[in-house]
């Protein structure tokens, strides 16, 4: 047996011996390559048992290149190691670790050791610096081996499923470590945990300390001067997301509680398998499993109920891919069971549901996922790629830290107001606040925003849809087993009223205590249309209650029919009229005021927002409700316009549509004209605003995901026009008489045409949600999602009216589908709202604002995150260890480049603009930059002395000593400098710099730096920002100002990050994907 030792970059595997390849005879006492041990490190035996399997090294050492397209020159650095310098390239491209084989992995046979299994395990752990007990097909084991191999430490592995007696060895290793799953890793004789534990240590920076003293791959290349030195970019590897929108990381508490709900529902389904209850529970489970197959718990009714109940607990994070497969299995079970129930075979259906009950019970009570077992078999037999868990293992720790950051109070200081000149009204005034304080600022009064009224509006809209559907189903020729009843919309009406009253009281208190905040909302061109949600709610609420009598029953148009005799019962009609007029008058005044502001104030295309359509939508709602209540005339006082002709028209219309909406119970001409008044302007502004907002959406950046939800309001306008247009068309015939069948057909055409427009828009927006586009649904829950709910509510209401006119089976199916979608949307959003209320996050908290200039602060965050590694490299620098010198120089070189370019951006562009607005505001920070340049120039000379092969040891020692003494105070001052900029200059950009000028600043700053330096700066920032949200926001901030550079910036990111970071970023910013990468789309 032969062992091939090969080094792909520089030095040998175990020392600084240059390139060598040796063949060693694998005898029972095989001699391995020795390597010098640093002082105070444990000495490990130099003899190892024979190796059964060795991963092959790369076939051609010379083909491993540090750059792109250029063979390297091998340059000696004077100490026996080899530096690689691309020919003729000064600012060369990133050097990648291109090794793909596990060339540092040594597989051994434990049977060469003496004693029982426990003794063998102890001996292997004692004799091997890195010892892993593994299974060959386990993806977590593969990821752990890949991690150690990437670092370059020799790793000894026992594949317990490949060696004789492996099960006993694994049992002994589990007993010794207390770890119940593979892999089981030991570092220098100490138990290091499994894959998740080691990856967590790597993320925290602890793994480097644990591996100190062990030979590793070179981290630095081209260390012949400061301008050429580079950190090696890790091998990209392969990573893949779960299918559709399923997350890589899930909360195991949610999974198990959902399993408990499924267990209970399955038991009920089996118990009532002979009744309708059983088949509809089976159908509901099919729906819920189908949703979870695509998006996990985030849109699942059961999953969101579980999320709410476990929201006080810190999540237990588990991998997502096997849970998706388990959801797929659930879909198969419920699909078969539902098919059996609906085809008249309840006993086989109950048996299938019984199998699902057993699997769900094991998940809920034993934390045993049966579907995950079969998923593991898929990996074992090659049906699933072995790297499917790589994203999970690499982001789990980041996800946990991100959850802690978002949900654990930071104790940040409260905002401090600053007035630079109290004697001047136009002097610079701002508040010093941090993002940490912003996310922790949960306050029901101060942070009650007008956009929150979209929540009661959406619930009220769903109640309207169910009211119309319940009236339709009473007269349906197709008797459905699952009919909406009055109870549904009565319950929703009460919930909507309670929420509205609470929100209205909170906002009134806010208006008194924080009037300036309310005034800011009124002035904001993007927020102020949300005031229309208040008047919209009042008008819809009037529609819901106008025909409810004292007993809580619904009448038709203010009339309750007892047999054939109408009985007057108008207990709620007067109140409905008052509510309607409050809403209608308020809304038309709001519409006029905002229309005038749109005309009179100069706005940029950035300020045009789909929420503007809230105003014409309100006009359309007024047109729908006015003749129904009726707003001016009651049935009893109705003047007989047209005499018998009108009565004949009424009869014809009643025969045509069943007279189920009460629209034609009050046919006063004044009501008709009032409806036309609102309808005309609403229709006109729908056309205008749809064109403008569609143009803006398709041509602008839309970088802030939170603003995208309002686009769904596009659905509401045509859906309402379908209902209002039909009613007004029919009412015209009733008022003026002589309504013939052709005119009735024209009315139905209006309904049909606009209804299908709304359906097509809905399908188009749903298509934009697909993973390969990913336009919607990227952001976490926010109150903006309620706009989507309201839009779908209006579509469900229009579907109910469509079915009432045509009475077809397909019409009933459409109505039920949209009612289900609207119900799921509203329920899920309600669960999210309650979850965030329990956590005290997101809702009733200020929104973290960002824009094109946010790249400044994110640059600061990346520097803060990188400085600990920089300081550590500085402290560990010592003269005999040239590797430590080179590592420090590489970190220092990156820091200097970033500091030079960032200071140039601020001095020549950003702070210059700020100083133009407020002279001398940035002078102190400009002076700091100049002082820092002098220090860094001096330190660059010292660093080049360290790298100079001609310099003496004493001269290098003095340089190291000076750097170690001078840099820590500089770092402390530099951090204060960064905080000062954020406290006293960032507010200038946010509060005083117009958006168009912010974009101009960002463009000029980008053009000020060469492409070669951006190739260093962008990867430095992306790789050091601690959370994916920050990385994504940094890229979006740049693209906000420079969308045409999206793929240029994306190519830089792609070349300099591993596959995990790339996959996490490209799904959030798909427009940055460069040509040749997966899912690339041409930018036109």
PDB file of N, CA, C and O in Angstrom, residues 351-377:
ATOM      1  N   UNK A 351     -57.014   4.115   6.994  1.00  0.00           N
ATOM      2  CA  UNK A 351     -55.783   3.325   7.176  1.00  0.00           C
ATOM      3  C   UNK A 351     -54.554   4.125   6.754  1.00  0.00           C
ATOM      4  O   UNK A 351     -53.515   4.114   7.435  1.00  0.00           O
ATOM      5  N   UNK A 352     -54.662   4.814   5.630  1.00  0.00           N
ATOM      6  CA  UNK A 352     -53.533   5.630   5.170  1.00  0.00           C
ATOM      7  C   UNK A 352     -53.251   6.754   6.162  1.00  0.00           C
ATOM      8  O   UNK A 352     -52.093   7.022   6.513  1.00  0.00           O
ATOM      9  N   UNK A 353     -54.305   7.412   6.624  1.00  0.00           N
ATOM     10  CA  UNK A 353     -54.126   8.486   7.610  1.00  0.00           C
ATOM     11  C   UNK A 353     -53.552   7.918   8.913  1.00  0.00           C
ATOM     12  O   UNK A 353     -52.797   8.595   9.625  1.00  0.00           O
ATOM     13  N   UNK A 354     -53.868   6.666   9.207  1.00  0.00           N
ATOM     14  CA  UNK A 354     -53.286   6.031  10.395  1.00  0.00           C
ATOM     15  C   UNK A 354     -51.779   5.904  10.290  1.00  0.00           C
ATOM     16  O   UNK A 354     -51.054   6.074  11.279  1.00  0.00           O
ATOM     17  N   UNK A 355     -51.276   5.573   9.094  1.00  0.00           N
ATOM     18  CA  UNK A 355     -49.824   5.543   8.909  1.00  0.00           C
ATOM     19  C   UNK A 355     -49.197   6.902   9.127  1.00  0.00           C
ATOM     20  O   UNK A 355     -48.128   7.029   9.746  1.00  0.00           O
ATOM     21  N   UNK A 356     -49.858   7.949   8.644  1.00  0.00           N
ATOM     22  CA  UNK A 356     -49.366   9.306   8.875  1.00  0.00           C
ATOM     23  C   UNK A 356     -49.387   9.642  10.357  1.00  0.00           C
ATOM     24  O   UNK A 356     -48.471  10.303  10.870  1.00  0.00           O
ATOM     25  N   UNK A 357     -50.430   9.186  11.061  1.00  0.00           N
ATOM     26  CA  UNK A 357     -50.515   9.440  12.502  1.00  0.00           C
ATOM     27  C   UNK A 357     -49.299   8.858  13.222  1.00  0.00           C
ATOM     28  O   UNK A 357     -48.710   9.514  14.097  1.00  0.00           O
ATOM     29  N   UNK A 358     -48.909   7.634  12.855  1.00  0.00           N
ATOM     30  CA  UNK A 358     -47.756   7.022  13.511  1.00  0.00           C
ATOM     31  C   UNK A 358     -46.476   7.795  13.282  1.00  0.00           C
ATOM     32  O   UNK A 358     -45.694   8.030  14.216  1.00  0.00           O
ATOM     33  N   UNK A 359     -46.241   8.237  12.031  1.00  0.00           N
ATOM     34  CA  UNK A 359     -45.029   8.996  11.734  1.00  0.00           C
ATOM     35  C   UNK A 359     -45.025  10.338  12.455  1.00  0.00           C
ATOM     36  O   UNK A 359     -44.007  10.770  13.007  1.00  0.00           O
ATOM     37  N   UNK A 360     -46.184  11.019  12.463  1.00  0.00           N
ATOM     38  CA  UNK A 360     -46.270  12.315  13.140  1.00  0.00           C
ATOM     39  C   UNK A 360     -46.097  12.176  14.643  1.00  0.00           C
ATOM     40  O   UNK A 360     -45.475  13.029  15.295  1.00  0.00           O
ATOM     41  N   UNK A 361     -46.622  11.091  15.225  1.00  0.00           N
ATOM     42  CA  UNK A 361     -46.481  10.875  16.665  1.00  0.00           C
ATOM     43  C   UNK A 361     -45.019  10.649  17.038  1.00  0.00           C
ATOM     44  O   UNK A 361     -44.551  11.133  18.077  1.00  0.00           O
ATOM     45  N   UNK A 362     -44.282   9.901  16.218  1.00  0.00           N
ATOM     46  CA  UNK A 362     -42.858   9.705  16.504  1.00  0.00           C
ATOM     47  C   UNK A 362     -42.103  11.028  16.438  1.00  0.00           C
ATOM     48  O   UNK A 362     -41.196  11.276  17.252  1.00  0.00           O
ATOM     49  N   UNK A 363     -42.471  11.882  15.491  1.00  0.00           N
ATOM     50  CA  UNK A 363     -41.831  13.200  15.402  1.00  0.00           C
ATOM     51  C   UNK A 363     -42.148  14.038  16.630  1.00  0.00           C
ATOM     52  O   UNK A 363     -41.271  14.691  17.200  1.00  0.00           O
ATOM     53  N   UNK A 364     -43.410  14.005  17.053  1.00  0.00           N
ATOM     54  CA  UNK A 364     -43.845  14.878  18.136  1.00  0.00           C
ATOM     55  C   UNK A 364     -43.319  14.428  19.496  1.00  0.00           C
ATOM     56  O   UNK A 364     -42.836  15.245  20.281  1.00  0.00           O
ATOM     57  N   UNK A 365     -43.399  13.120  19.772  1.00  0.00           N
ATOM     58  CA  UNK A 365     -43.095  12.640  21.122  1.00  0.00           C
ATOM     59  C   UNK A 365     -41.677  12.098  21.277  1.00  0.00           C
ATOM     60  O   UNK A 365     -41.110  12.157  22.370  1.00  0.00           O
ATOM     61  N   UNK A 366     -41.099  11.560  20.201  1.00  0.00           N
ATOM     62  CA  UNK A 366     -39.782  10.928  20.298  1.00  0.00           C
ATOM     63  C   UNK A 366     -38.694  11.714  19.581  1.00  0.00           C
ATOM     64  O   UNK A 366     -37.524  11.329  19.646  1.00  0.00           O
ATOM     65  N   UNK A 367     -39.076  12.804  18.914  1.00  0.00           N
ATOM     66  CA  UNK A 367     -38.119  13.565  18.114  1.00  0.00           C
ATOM     67  C   UNK A 367     -37.433  12.662  17.084  1.00  0.00           C
ATOM     68  O   UNK A 367     -36.240  12.802  16.797  1.00  0.00           O
ATOM     69  N   UNK A 368     -38.205  11.737  16.537  1.00  0.00           N
ATOM     70  CA  UNK A 368     -37.695  10.806  15.531  1.00  0.00           C
ATOM     71  C   UNK A 368     -38.424  11.073  14.225  1.00  0.00           C
ATOM     72  O   UNK A 368     -39.653  10.917  14.143  1.00  0.00           O
ATOM     73  N   UNK A 369     -37.676  11.473  13.208  1.00  0.00           N
ATOM     74  CA  UNK A 369     -38.255  11.826  11.914  1.00  0.00           C
ATOM     75  C   UNK A 369     -38.095  10.643  10.965  1.00  0.00           C
ATOM     76  O   UNK A 369     -36.982  10.360  10.499  1.00  0.00           O
ATOM     77  N   UNK A 370     -39.188   9.956  10.704  1.00  0.00           N
ATOM     78  CA  UNK A 370     -39.131   8.795   9.831  1.00  0.00           C
ATOM     79  C   UNK A 370     -38.754   9.200   8.402  1.00  0.00           C
ATOM     80  O   UNK A 370     -37.979   8.508   7.737  1.00  0.00           O
ATOM     81  N   UNK A 371     -39.299  10.318   7.945  1.00  0.00           N
ATOM     82  CA  UNK A 371     -38.948  10.786   6.608  1.00  0.00           C
ATOM     83  C   UNK A 371     -37.476  11.098   6.481  1.00  0.00           C
ATOM     84  O   UNK A 371     -36.869  10.878   5.424  1.00  0.00           O
ATOM     85  N   UNK A 372     -36.878  11.601   7.571  1.00  0.00           N
ATOM     86  CA  UNK A 372     -35.445  11.919   7.542  1.00  0.00           C
ATOM     87  C   UNK A 372     -34.602  10.653   7.377  1.00  0.00           C
ATOM     88  O   UNK A 372     -33.517  10.689   6.784  1.00  0.00           O
ATOM     89  N   UNK A 373     -35.087   9.535   7.920  1.00  0.00           N
ATOM     90  CA  UNK A 373     -34.363   8.271   7.778  1.00  0.00           C
ATOM     91  C   UNK A 373     -34.291   7.885   6.304  1.00  0.00           C
ATOM     92  O   UNK A 373     -33.223   7.522   5.780  1.00  0.00           O
ATOM     93  N   UNK A 374     -35.414   7.978   5.618  1.00  0.00           N
ATOM     94  CA  UNK A 374     -35.420   7.648   4.193  1.00  0.00           C
ATOM     95  C   UNK A 374     -34.617   8.673   3.391  1.00  0.00           C
ATOM     96  O   UNK A 374     -34.006   8.329   2.380  1.00  0.00           O
ATOM     97  N   UNK A 375     -34.607   9.898   3.850  1.00  0.00           N
ATOM     98  CA  UNK A 375     -33.784  10.911   3.182  1.00  0.00           C
ATOM     99  C   UNK A 375     -32.304  10.550   3.295  1.00  0.00           C
ATOM    100  O   UNK A 375     -31.544  10.696   2.333  1.00  0.00           O
ATOM    101  N   UNK A 376     -31.911  10.070   4.484  1.00  0.00           N
ATOM    102  CA  UNK A 376     -30.532   9.624   4.655  1.00  0.00           C
ATOM    103  C   UNK A 376     -30.182   8.466   3.734  1.00  0.00           C
ATOM    104  O   UNK A 376     -29.062   8.374   3.222  1.00  0.00           O
ATOM    105  N   UNK A 377     -31.154   7.571   3.522  1.00  0.00           N
ATOM    106  CA  UNK A 377     -30.914   6.465   2.587  1.00  0.00           C
ATOM    107  C   UNK A 377     -30.735   7.002   1.166  1.00  0.00           C
ATOM    108  O   UNK A 377     -29.928   6.454   0.389  1.00  0.00           O
TER     109      UNK A 377
END
